[in-house]
Backbone as numpy.savetxt, mean C-alpha at the origin, in Angstrom:
# Nx Ny Nz CAx CAy CAz Cx Cy Cz
1.36 8.25 18.92 1.59 6.82 18.40 1.68 7.33 16.82
0.77 8.52 16.22 0.91 8.69 15.15 2.40 9.68 14.72
3.02 10.19 15.91 4.13 10.98 15.98 5.27 9.94 15.64
5.10 8.79 16.19 6.04 7.49 16.12 5.96 7.12 14.79
4.79 6.93 14.23 4.69 6.40 12.84 5.25 7.38 11.76
5.06 8.66 11.91 5.63 9.66 11.46 7.00 9.32 11.20
7.90 9.52 12.26 9.17 9.54 12.60 10.00 8.47 11.87
9.17 7.14 12.00 9.72 5.84 11.31 9.82 6.28 9.91
8.33 6.69 9.15 8.72 7.42 7.97 9.84 8.26 7.56
9.91 9.05 8.45 11.21 10.35 8.03 12.46 9.33 8.06
12.66 8.46 9.00 13.94 7.87 9.22 14.09 6.89 7.76
13.22 6.13 7.46 13.17 5.37 6.22 13.35 6.47 5.05
13.07 7.54 4.77 13.06 8.55 3.70 14.41 9.09 3.86
15.26 9.09 5.26 16.48 9.75 5.33 17.61 8.84 4.59
16.88 7.25 5.21 17.84 6.23 4.73 17.92 5.96 3.41
16.38 6.26 2.58 16.59 5.85 1.28 17.26 6.86 0.30
17.51 8.19 0.83 17.67 9.28 0.20 19.26 9.13 -0.28
20.03 8.19 0.14 21.34 7.84 -0.15 21.42 7.15 -1.17
20.27 6.29 -1.77 20.51 5.45 -2.72 19.17 5.17 -3.19
19.09 4.32 -4.44 17.67 4.04 -5.01 16.78 3.22 -4.01
15.63 3.77 -3.83 14.88 3.32 -2.97 13.80 2.59 -3.51
13.25 1.38 -2.88 12.33 0.38 -3.40 11.63 -0.37 -2.43
10.25 0.26 -2.55 9.16 -0.60 -1.36 8.65 -1.75 -1.92
9.14 -2.90 -1.49 8.38 -4.30 -1.98 8.34 -5.37 -0.80
7.94 -6.36 -1.37 8.00 -7.30 -0.26 9.30 -8.01 0.13
9.42 -8.37 1.59 10.86 -8.95 2.12 10.38 -10.14 2.32
11.62 -11.05 2.52 11.28 -12.24 2.88 11.31 -12.29 4.49
10.13 -13.35 5.04 9.57 -13.27 6.43 9.00 -12.08 6.99
8.60 -11.30 5.91 7.88 -10.32 6.44 6.85 -9.88 7.06
6.56 -9.49 8.41 5.61 -10.05 8.81 4.89 -8.48 9.46
5.29 -7.12 9.03 4.90 -5.96 8.82 4.52 -5.41 8.01
3.98 -4.02 7.89 3.66 -3.43 6.42 4.51 -2.81 5.83
4.99 -2.67 4.66 6.00 -1.96 3.97 6.15 -0.57 4.44
7.12 -0.26 4.36 7.21 1.37 4.86 6.54 2.19 4.30
5.76 3.27 4.90 4.80 4.22 4.47 5.24 5.12 3.36
4.69 5.43 2.65 5.37 6.49 1.57 4.09 7.65 1.17
2.88 7.27 1.71 1.58 8.37 1.82 1.16 8.39 3.27
0.54 9.80 3.41 -0.09 9.89 4.95 -1.19 8.76 4.92
-1.90 8.82 3.88 -2.94 7.35 4.27 -2.22 6.31 4.63
-1.25 5.76 4.10 -0.70 4.64 5.03 -0.10 4.82 6.01
0.42 5.96 6.63 0.78 5.97 7.83 -0.52 5.99 8.76
-1.69 6.42 8.22 -2.92 6.57 8.95 -3.18 5.00 9.19
-3.11 4.06 8.13 -3.35 2.85 8.43 -2.42 1.97 9.32
-1.12 2.07 9.27 -0.28 1.57 10.29 -0.43 2.21 11.87
-0.66 3.39 11.87 -1.50 3.71 13.33 -2.47 3.05 13.80
-3.45 3.09 12.70 -4.62 2.28 13.53 -4.56 0.60 13.87
-3.48 -0.06 12.89 -3.25 -1.23 13.12 -2.58 -1.17 14.67
-1.86 -0.53 14.76 -1.11 -0.48 16.01 -1.79 -0.24 17.15
-2.89 1.05 17.12 -3.83 1.16 17.86 -4.92 -0.19 18.09
-5.65 -0.94 17.36 -6.27 -1.92 17.34 -5.58 -3.08 18.12
-4.42 -3.34 18.03 -3.86 -4.04 18.84 -3.81 -4.18 20.15
-3.69 -2.85 20.60 -3.73 -2.48 22.11 -4.81 -3.34 22.70
-6.26 -3.05 21.86 -7.61 -3.57 22.21 -7.59 -5.26 22.04
-6.95 -5.74 21.12 -6.99 -7.06 20.74 -6.16 -8.10 21.97
-4.98 -7.17 22.10 -4.18 -8.18 23.04 -4.74 -7.96 24.55
-5.59 -7.00 24.90 -6.34 -6.78 26.28 -6.93 -7.72 25.95
-7.92 -7.63 25.06 -9.22 -8.84 25.36 -9.06 -9.88 25.02
-7.93 -10.52 24.48 -7.18 -11.85 24.18 -6.85 -12.14 25.65
-6.32 -11.31 26.39 -5.82 -11.96 27.67 -6.76 -12.13 28.46
-7.67 -11.00 28.62 -8.54 -10.91 29.65 -9.60 -12.33 29.21
-9.86 -12.50 28.19 -10.54 -13.90 27.81 -9.61 -15.07 28.35
-8.55 -15.24 28.22 -7.73 -16.30 28.88 -7.79 -16.47 30.19
-7.93 -15.30 30.69 -7.87 -15.29 32.21 -8.98 -15.52 32.81
-10.26 -15.49 32.16 -11.78 -15.81 32.97 -11.98 -17.55 32.42
-10.97 -17.77 31.30 -11.29 -19.45 30.90 -10.68 -20.15 32.08
-9.27 -19.60 32.16 -8.47 -20.33 33.25 -9.12 -20.41 34.75
-9.94 -19.22 34.82 -10.70 -18.93 36.24 -11.41 -19.91 36.16
-12.49 -19.88 35.37 -13.48 -20.81 35.67 -12.99 -22.31 35.85
-12.06 -22.84 34.82 -11.51 -24.26 34.68 -11.09 -24.40 36.34
-10.40 -23.57 36.68 -9.80 -23.77 38.06 -10.98 -23.73 39.13
-11.70 -22.81 39.27 -12.29 -22.35 40.03 -13.81 -23.31 40.16
-13.92 -23.62 39.18 -15.42 -24.55 38.93 -15.14 -25.95 38.08
-13.89 -26.62 38.76 -13.54 -27.94 38.30 -14.50 -28.50 38.96
-14.68 -30.27 38.87 -15.65 -30.59 39.89 -14.91 -30.98 41.13
-13.90 -31.23 41.36 -13.26 -31.57 42.47 -13.15 -30.48 43.55
-13.23 -28.90 42.99 -13.44 -28.02 43.61 -14.94 -27.40 43.76
-15.67 -27.91 43.30 -17.23 -27.18 43.33 -17.98 -28.29 42.88
-17.96 -29.28 43.80 -18.86 -30.66 43.56 -20.52 -30.19 43.25
-20.85 -29.16 43.82 -22.35 -28.87 43.89 -22.22 -27.95 42.89
-22.68 -28.01 41.54 -22.76 -26.76 40.61 -23.89 -25.44 41.24
-23.44 -24.41 40.82 -24.24 -23.12 40.98 -25.46 -23.45 39.90
-26.60 -23.12 40.68 -27.81 -23.02 39.44 -28.36 -21.44 39.30
-27.27 -20.72 39.26 -27.54 -19.31 38.87 -27.80 -19.03 37.39
-29.01 -18.36 37.19 -29.35 -18.53 36.01 -28.86 -16.93 35.06
-28.94 -16.02 35.84 -28.53 -14.43 35.27 -27.68 -13.87 36.50
-27.20 -12.72 36.00 -26.68 -11.82 37.14 -26.77 -10.68 36.33
-27.39 -9.80 36.79 -27.88 -8.35 36.37 -26.61 -7.63 35.65
-25.63 -7.53 37.17 -24.18 -6.59 36.54 -23.43 -6.99 35.89
-23.27 -8.45 35.79 -22.55 -9.01 34.75 -23.03 -8.78 33.38
-24.20 -9.14 33.29 -25.09 -8.45 31.80 -24.78 -7.19 31.64
-24.70 -6.23 32.45 -24.38 -4.77 32.41 -23.31 -4.74 31.72
-22.41 -5.19 32.63 -20.95 -5.02 31.89 -20.45 -5.54 30.60
-21.03 -6.99 30.28 -20.86 -7.44 29.31 -21.40 -7.08 27.97
-22.12 -6.05 28.30 -23.23 -5.38 27.10 -22.60 -3.98 27.02
-22.04 -3.30 27.79 -21.79 -1.72 28.27 -20.38 -1.93 27.54
-19.44 -3.23 28.32 -18.23 -3.01 27.90 -17.91 -3.16 26.21
-18.43 -4.20 25.54 -18.04 -4.04 24.46 -18.44 -2.99 23.53
-19.63 -2.35 24.04 -20.04 -1.08 23.30 -19.14 0.20 23.27
-18.34 0.20 24.53 -17.70 1.14 24.70 -16.22 0.91 23.56
-16.10 -0.23 23.77 -14.82 -0.58 22.96 -14.92 -0.75 21.18
-16.29 -0.95 21.12 -16.47 -0.68 19.16 -16.43 0.66 19.40
-16.73 1.63 20.28 -16.85 2.72 19.83 -15.32 3.24 19.97
-14.55 3.18 20.36 -12.99 3.44 20.39 -12.67 2.80 19.31
-12.84 1.95 18.58 -12.40 1.48 17.51 -13.27 2.05 15.83
-14.71 2.21 16.49 -15.16 2.88 15.17 -15.01 4.18 14.91
-14.67 4.94 15.85 -14.57 6.31 15.59 -13.31 6.89 14.67
-12.02 6.09 14.77 -10.99 6.06 14.19 -11.04 5.52 13.01
-11.92 4.40 13.17 -11.95 3.65 11.69 -12.80 4.49 10.63
-13.93 5.18 10.87 -14.74 5.79 10.20 -13.73 7.12 9.84
-13.03 7.86 10.30 -12.16 8.65 10.15 -11.11 8.38 8.98
-10.59 7.13 9.05 -9.81 6.61 8.09 -10.58 6.35 6.80
-11.71 5.85 6.98 -12.28 5.45 5.77 -12.59 6.76 4.75
-12.95 7.53 5.64 -13.10 9.37 4.99 -12.03 9.50 4.56
-10.86 9.61 5.06 -9.50 10.05 4.37 -9.08 9.30 3.19
-9.39 8.02 3.17 -9.01 7.27 2.01 -10.02 7.68 0.74
-11.03 8.19 0.77 -12.00 8.31 -0.39 -12.27 9.83 -0.31
-11.52 10.46 0.16 -11.57 12.11 0.12 -10.16 12.79 -0.08
-9.91 12.88 -1.32 -8.56 13.70 -1.23 -8.43 15.05 -0.65
-7.48 15.57 0.21 -7.44 16.77 0.40 -7.41 18.19 -0.27
-7.42 17.56 -1.59 -7.02 18.54 -2.67 -7.52 18.42 -4.01
-7.91 19.00 -4.97 -8.22 18.36 -6.20 -6.99 17.91 -6.77
-7.05 16.58 -7.08 -6.17 15.79 -7.81 -5.49 16.84 -8.83
-4.25 16.81 -8.98 -3.36 17.30 -10.18 -3.42 16.61 -11.63
-3.50 15.15 -11.20 -3.34 14.54 -12.64 -4.44 13.32 -12.45
-4.98 12.62 -13.43 -5.83 11.25 -13.53 -4.86 10.52 -14.20
-4.97 9.12 -13.62 -4.14 7.81 -14.51 -5.33 6.82 -14.44
-5.65 6.59 -15.53 -6.58 5.40 -15.46 -5.70 4.21 -15.73
-6.34 3.30 -14.77 -5.64 1.76 -14.93 -6.66 0.56 -15.12
-6.13 0.02 -16.35 -6.94 -1.23 -16.71 -6.66 -2.26 -16.40
-7.24 -3.50 -15.84 -6.62 -4.47 -15.61 -7.02 -5.70 -16.82
-5.96 -6.32 -17.21 -6.16 -7.19 -18.57 -5.67 -8.38 -17.99
-6.23 -9.45 -18.32 -5.53 -10.82 -18.44 -4.39 -10.94 -19.30
-2.74 -10.88 -18.52 -2.83 -10.55 -17.41 -1.50 -9.65 -17.36
-2.03 -8.38 -17.33 -1.16 -7.10 -17.18 -2.16 -5.95 -17.08
-1.40 -4.87 -17.00 -1.93 -3.42 -16.73 -1.84 -2.45 -17.88
-2.94 -1.65 -18.36 -2.78 -0.67 -19.68 -2.96 0.47 -18.34
-2.22 1.58 -18.72 -2.54 2.93 -18.22 -2.47 4.01 -19.21
-3.49 4.96 -18.78 -3.58 6.08 -19.40 -3.57 7.25 -18.43
-2.87 8.37 -19.20 -2.60 9.53 -18.35 -3.63 10.38 -19.20
-4.87 10.82 -18.24 -5.77 11.54 -18.91 -5.46 13.08 -18.95
-4.74 13.31 -19.96 -4.33 15.02 -20.29 -4.99 15.33 -21.42
-5.81 16.26 -21.65 -6.81 16.64 -23.02 -5.44 16.92 -23.86
-4.37 17.70 -23.55 -3.67 18.06 -24.49 -2.44 16.88 -25.01
-1.96 16.47 -24.18 -0.91 15.43 -24.49 -1.15 14.04 -23.48
-2.28 13.41 -24.12 -2.41 11.83 -23.50 -1.34 10.90 -23.60
-1.25 10.15 -22.67 -0.12 9.07 -22.94 -0.89 7.79 -22.30
-0.47 6.83 -23.33 -1.19 5.37 -23.06 -0.03 4.27 -23.13
0.29 3.42 -22.32 1.14 2.28 -22.30 0.53 1.13 -21.86
1.41 0.08 -21.95 1.02 -1.36 -21.41 2.00 -1.58 -20.23
1.69 -2.07 -19.25 2.80 -2.59 -18.33 2.83 -4.12 -18.16
3.91 -4.65 -18.38 4.08 -6.30 -18.65 5.16 -6.48 -17.55
5.20 -7.64 -17.08 5.90 -7.99 -16.02 7.10 -8.48 -16.71
8.25 -8.33 -16.17 9.50 -8.14 -16.72 10.15 -9.35 -16.93
10.29 -10.21 -17.91 11.23 -11.59 -18.07 12.60 -11.44 -17.65
13.08 -12.56 -17.02 14.44 -12.81 -16.81 15.41 -12.41 -18.01
14.86 -13.06 -19.23 15.62 -12.79 -20.17 15.54 -11.47 -20.84
14.91 -10.32 -20.56 14.58 -9.03 -20.64 15.51 -7.89 -19.90
15.96 -8.39 -18.68 16.55 -7.50 -17.47 17.58 -6.48 -18.32
18.62 -6.93 -19.15 19.89 -6.67 -19.91 19.23 -5.46 -20.97
18.65 -5.75 -21.74 18.14 -4.98 -22.53 16.99 -3.95 -22.00
16.23 -4.07 -20.49 15.66 -3.08 -20.12 16.74 -2.23 -18.89
18.03 -2.46 -18.77 18.89 -1.66 -17.88 18.35 -2.27 -16.54
17.69 -3.36 -15.99 17.01 -3.64 -14.96 17.74 -5.10 -14.01
18.90 -5.14 -14.33 19.79 -6.43 -13.91 19.78 -5.88 -12.46
19.69 -5.01 -11.54 19.64 -5.07 -10.45 18.26 -6.08 -9.47
18.56 -6.91 -9.21 17.49 -7.77 -8.58 16.79 -7.09 -7.32
17.93 -6.35 -6.80 17.40 -5.93 -5.23 16.39 -4.58 -5.40
16.49 -3.84 -6.54 15.77 -2.91 -7.00 14.75 -3.16 -7.93
14.98 -4.20 -8.82 13.51 -4.64 -9.91 13.62 -6.07 -9.49
13.02 -6.66 -8.78 12.70 -8.06 -7.91 11.86 -8.64 -9.03
12.56 -10.30 -8.95 11.87 -11.18 -9.91 10.10 -10.87 -9.55
9.40 -11.30 -10.46 8.01 -11.43 -10.40 7.23 -9.79 -10.34
8.19 -8.92 -9.84 7.59 -7.73 -9.65 7.93 -6.72 -10.36
9.04 -6.74 -10.94 9.82 -5.55 -12.07 9.07 -5.51 -13.25
8.55 -4.51 -13.78 7.85 -4.45 -15.07 8.86 -3.63 -16.14
8.11 -3.65 -17.46 8.92 -2.78 -18.43 8.67 -1.59 -18.30
7.72 -1.18 -18.26 7.27 0.38 -17.76 6.03 0.31 -16.68
7.02 1.11 -16.11 6.44 1.74 -14.71 5.57 3.04 -15.13
4.74 2.96 -13.96 3.72 4.08 -14.08 4.89 5.33 -13.26
4.89 6.27 -13.93 5.75 7.91 -13.10 4.68 8.60 -12.81
5.10 9.38 -11.61 4.17 10.68 -11.13 5.20 11.27 -10.53
5.07 12.44 -10.32 5.79 13.62 -9.52 5.49 13.74 -7.96
6.29 13.38 -7.08 6.24 13.54 -5.86 5.67 14.52 -5.06
5.01 14.35 -3.93 4.06 15.19 -3.26 2.80 16.05 -4.44
2.53 15.26 -4.77 1.38 15.54 -6.02 0.12 14.44 -5.84
-0.85 15.17 -5.77 -2.12 14.12 -5.27 -2.74 13.60 -6.82
-2.74 12.04 -6.59 -2.83 11.65 -8.14 -4.27 10.92 -7.99
-5.37 11.18 -8.99 -6.58 10.35 -9.05 -6.34 9.22 -9.80
-6.69 7.77 -9.41 -6.42 6.77 -10.34 -7.91 6.16 -10.38
-8.19 5.92 -11.69 -9.45 5.43 -12.01 -9.35 3.82 -12.45
-9.59 3.22 -11.73 -9.31 1.61 -12.04 -10.94 0.74 -12.76
-10.40 0.44 -13.60 -11.52 -0.69 -14.25 -10.84 -1.89 -14.94
-11.49 -2.80 -15.46 -11.06 -4.22 -16.27 -11.64 -4.23 -17.49
-11.03 -5.29 -18.22 -11.35 -5.24 -19.75 -12.15 -6.71 -19.68
-11.94 -7.65 -18.60 -12.10 -9.09 -18.94 -12.86 -9.67 -17.70
-12.20 -9.71 -16.54 -12.42 -10.34 -15.43 -12.13 -9.31 -14.35
-12.76 -9.41 -12.80 -12.39 -8.64 -11.93 -10.89 -9.02 -11.64
-10.09 -7.60 -11.41 -8.78 -7.62 -10.70 -8.84 -6.77 -9.77
-7.47 -6.44 -9.16 -7.73 -5.53 -8.13 -6.48 -4.79 -7.92
-6.42 -3.49 -7.97 -5.33 -2.56 -8.08 -4.55 -2.27 -6.57
-3.51 -2.38 -5.98 -3.33 -2.57 -5.04 -1.77 -2.49 -4.64
-1.13 -1.25 -3.92 0.08 -0.93 -3.71 0.22 -0.41 -2.50
0.84 -1.47 -1.53 0.85 -1.69 -0.24 1.19 -0.22 0.53
2.48 0.20 -0.10 3.33 1.36 0.58 2.17 2.32 0.78
1.24 2.43 -0.58 0.88 3.87 -0.77 -0.64 3.75 0.34
-1.33 2.38 1.00 -2.43 2.06 1.58 -3.55 2.06 0.64
-3.55 2.01 -0.85 -4.38 1.63 -1.62 -4.60 0.30 -2.06
-6.04 0.16 -2.26 -6.49 -1.45 -2.90 -8.06 -1.50 -3.22
-8.35 -1.32 -4.34 -9.55 -1.10 -5.34 -9.84 -2.10 -5.99
-10.82 -2.85 -6.07 -10.97 -3.61 -7.13 -11.49 -2.95 -8.66
-10.93 -3.88 -9.44 -11.19 -3.46 -11.28 -12.26 -4.07 -11.69
-13.26 -3.75 -11.84 -14.21 -4.83 -12.31 -14.70 -4.14 -13.64
-14.94 -4.96 -14.69 -15.51 -4.75 -15.98 -16.66 -3.80 -15.97
-16.56 -2.79 -16.89 -17.85 -2.01 -16.96 -18.00 -1.13 -15.99
-17.15 -1.11 -14.90 -17.47 -0.19 -13.92 -15.81 0.73 -13.53
-16.49 1.87 -13.20 -14.79 2.82 -12.85 -14.74 3.03 -11.46
-14.00 2.73 -10.77 -13.86 2.68 -9.35 -12.43 3.63 -9.25
-12.50 4.66 -7.82 -11.86 5.57 -7.95 -11.03 5.70 -6.53
-9.66 5.67 -6.94 -8.80 5.91 -5.53 -7.92 7.01 -5.89
-7.06 7.39 -4.63 -6.04 8.54 -4.89 -4.70 8.09 -4.19
-3.75 8.59 -4.31 -2.64 8.74 -3.41 -1.53 10.08 -3.51
-0.99 10.18 -2.81 0.15 11.34 -2.74 1.12 10.84 -1.98
2.02 10.61 -3.01 3.39 9.81 -2.29 4.58 11.15 -2.00
4.95 10.87 -0.98 5.84 11.91 -0.19 7.09 12.10 -0.21
7.48 10.57 -0.98 8.97 10.61 -1.08 9.14 9.75 -2.51
10.37 10.32 -2.90 10.80 9.32 -4.13 11.07 8.13 -3.87
10.89 7.24 -5.18 11.07 5.92 -5.12 10.36 5.35 -6.02
11.16 3.73 -5.96 9.84 2.72 -6.67 9.32 1.87 -6.11
7.68 1.73 -5.90 7.16 1.17 -5.23 6.20 0.13 -5.95
6.04 -0.86 -5.51 5.62 -2.35 -6.14 4.27 -2.64 -5.37
3.18 -3.18 -6.21 2.11 -3.46 -5.69 1.81 -4.83 -6.81
0.50 -5.25 -6.55 0.19 -6.38 -7.41 -1.27 -6.52 -7.42
-1.76 -7.18 -8.45 -3.65 -7.67 -8.66 -3.65 -8.34 -7.38
-4.81 -8.21 -6.73 -5.01 -8.68 -5.34 -6.69 -9.27 -5.49
-6.88 -9.70 -6.48 -8.20 -10.59 -7.10 -7.57 -11.68 -7.78
-7.78 -12.95 -7.35 -7.54 -13.80 -8.28 -8.57 -13.87 -9.56
-7.67 -13.88 -10.72 -8.07 -13.49 -11.73 -7.66 -14.32 -12.73
-7.27 -15.67 -12.49 -7.08 -16.69 -13.82 -5.59 -17.39 -13.34
-5.07 -18.01 -14.56 -3.81 -18.66 -13.88 -2.66 -17.97 -14.00
-2.46 -16.70 -14.25 -1.40 -15.84 -14.39 -1.64 -14.98 -13.38
-2.47 -14.93 -12.25 -3.08 -13.58 -11.51 -1.99 -13.32 -10.68
-0.68 -14.21 -10.46 0.53 -13.71 -9.81 1.44 -13.08 -10.29
1.05 -12.96 -11.74 2.07 -12.46 -12.70 1.78 -11.05 -13.59
0.84 -10.31 -12.52 0.45 -8.98 -13.07 0.86 -7.75 -11.84
2.26 -7.55 -11.88 2.27 -6.77 -10.79 2.08 -5.22 -10.96
2.19 -4.38 -10.30 2.16 -2.88 -10.49 3.36 -1.95 -9.72
4.11 -1.49 -10.88 5.18 -0.52 -10.51 4.95 0.89 -10.64
4.96 1.63 -9.76 4.83 3.17 -9.52 6.08 3.81 -9.40
6.86 4.26 -10.10 7.77 5.31 -9.89 7.58 6.92 -9.54
8.28 7.26 -8.22 7.83 8.42 -7.90 8.99 9.45 -8.22
9.09 10.44 -8.98 10.41 11.41 -9.02 9.74 12.74 -8.91
11.24 13.76 -8.80 10.76 15.02 -8.84 9.86 15.62 -9.75
9.14 16.95 -9.63 8.80 17.16 -10.75 9.13 17.62 -11.90
10.54 17.94 -11.89 11.62 18.18 -13.07 11.55 16.95 -13.62
11.88 15.65 -12.95 12.17 14.31 -13.93 11.09 14.26 -14.90
9.58 14.64 -14.00 8.46 13.76 -14.59 8.16 14.65 -15.76
8.27 15.90 -15.70 7.75 16.64 -16.90 8.84 16.43 -18.30
10.33 16.05 -17.49 11.01 15.90 -19.01 10.69 14.50 -19.23
10.46 13.31 -18.15 9.77 12.03 -18.86 8.80 12.23 -19.50
7.63 12.90 -19.05 6.15 12.90 -19.96 6.50 13.45 -21.23
7.49 14.50 -21.40 7.43 15.20 -22.60 8.17 14.10 -23.97
9.19 13.43 -23.40 9.86 12.14 -24.13 8.99 11.16 -24.32
8.14 10.90 -23.62 7.24 9.63 -23.45 6.23 9.85 -24.54
5.96 11.05 -24.99 5.26 11.35 -26.04 5.50 10.51 -27.47
6.88 10.91 -27.67 7.47 10.33 -29.07 7.92 8.86 -28.67
8.91 8.49 -27.50 9.55 7.33 -27.33 9.55 6.88 -26.03
8.68 6.31 -25.52 8.45 5.68 -24.22 9.84 4.80 -23.78
10.14 3.85 -24.34 11.35 3.27 -23.82 12.63 4.10 -23.90
12.67 5.28 -24.89 14.16 6.23 -24.79 13.65 7.13 -23.50
12.21 7.53 -23.34 12.00 8.23 -21.95 12.49 7.57 -20.71
12.36 5.87 -20.80 12.51 5.46 -19.22 13.62 5.01 -19.51
14.71 4.84 -20.13 16.08 4.91 -20.00 16.81 6.21 -19.61
16.18 7.28 -20.22 16.46 8.23 -19.92 16.54 8.81 -18.40
14.89 8.64 -18.05 14.94 8.85 -16.62 15.72 7.72 -15.20
15.87 6.76 -15.92 16.40 5.86 -14.90 17.99 6.50 -14.97
18.68 7.03 -16.02 19.88 7.30 -16.01 20.17 8.53 -15.06
19.01 9.34 -15.23 19.07 10.79 -14.53 18.66 10.20 -12.93
18.12 9.44 -12.71 17.87 8.94 -11.05 18.88 8.71 -10.57
20.15 7.57 -11.52 21.04 7.17 -11.07 22.23 8.03 -10.70
22.23 9.13 -11.82 23.33 10.23 -11.58 22.80 10.71 -10.28
21.67 11.45 -9.96 21.23 11.74 -8.76 21.71 11.39 -7.60
21.04 10.13 -7.86 21.58 9.16 -6.43 23.25 9.32 -6.27
24.12 8.81 -7.12 25.47 9.12 -6.87 25.57 10.23 -6.49
25.11 11.65 -7.05 25.60 12.64 -6.35 25.52 12.81 -4.95
24.09 12.17 -4.52 24.01 12.26 -3.16 24.76 11.14 -2.20
25.22 10.18 -2.82 26.44 9.37 -2.18 27.72 10.24 -1.89
27.90 10.88 -2.86 28.98 11.77 -3.00 28.97 12.68 -1.96
27.89 13.30 -1.58 27.63 14.37 -0.82 27.58 13.79 0.50
26.94 13.18 0.89 26.79 12.38 1.90 28.25 11.86 2.74
29.14 10.91 1.96 30.28 10.75 2.05 31.33 12.03 2.51
31.03 12.94 1.90 31.91 14.59 2.05 31.56 15.00 3.20
């Protein structure tokens, strides 16, 4: 099953390699967003794994109910049984659920351990602070720190930001300043809030953690492919709760270094240069694939 999920992720990555990739909610979506991290692949696998148990249990219960309705209806069973207990049945319905819970608990604990235990020391740390109703980000680099605010992009700001493409920069999810991180890099995220409780959630990364005033919560991710990934505040935090999206752009190591150096002087110009570099790279891939 894990191999199947991994192959789906690889197929999605190959499909996204020829153009700009953005993981975002889709209309009538009933499944997860494509996994961009190993943790999210494990989450998707565990969800499919548990569905086998849930489906079997649901069918079993429905069959037992139907059997009781038919077998013990008044016309077929005019004199009801007065049996008070059955040792075999009691052993079965005690031992059976215990075994099922063990099969669910072991991979569940393994997944929880993975979610809170990075496989390596994080190469960079970003602090995300939830504010009513936007996010503040701080790259915690002792030599060259970088701090900026990320606000939801208004419709009349698209042209100035160069983000007219609604497919890549969707309404209510696009922001003026994305978080930029390098691909295949373990990133620690320190999450807090300045006013009320928020929540930092990026579905494609498999991360969701509360942002609590006066407290630092910690999570991490390691994006395995480049692209633009969206999330949202997932804790009801006031009237504009639905309007504080999260956008994380995953780029190559070289592109990240260039962006980070330029962002020290002019964040807007650095973002524009990065978008142009990504567009040129995608156009080159399209030409190469066409040939």
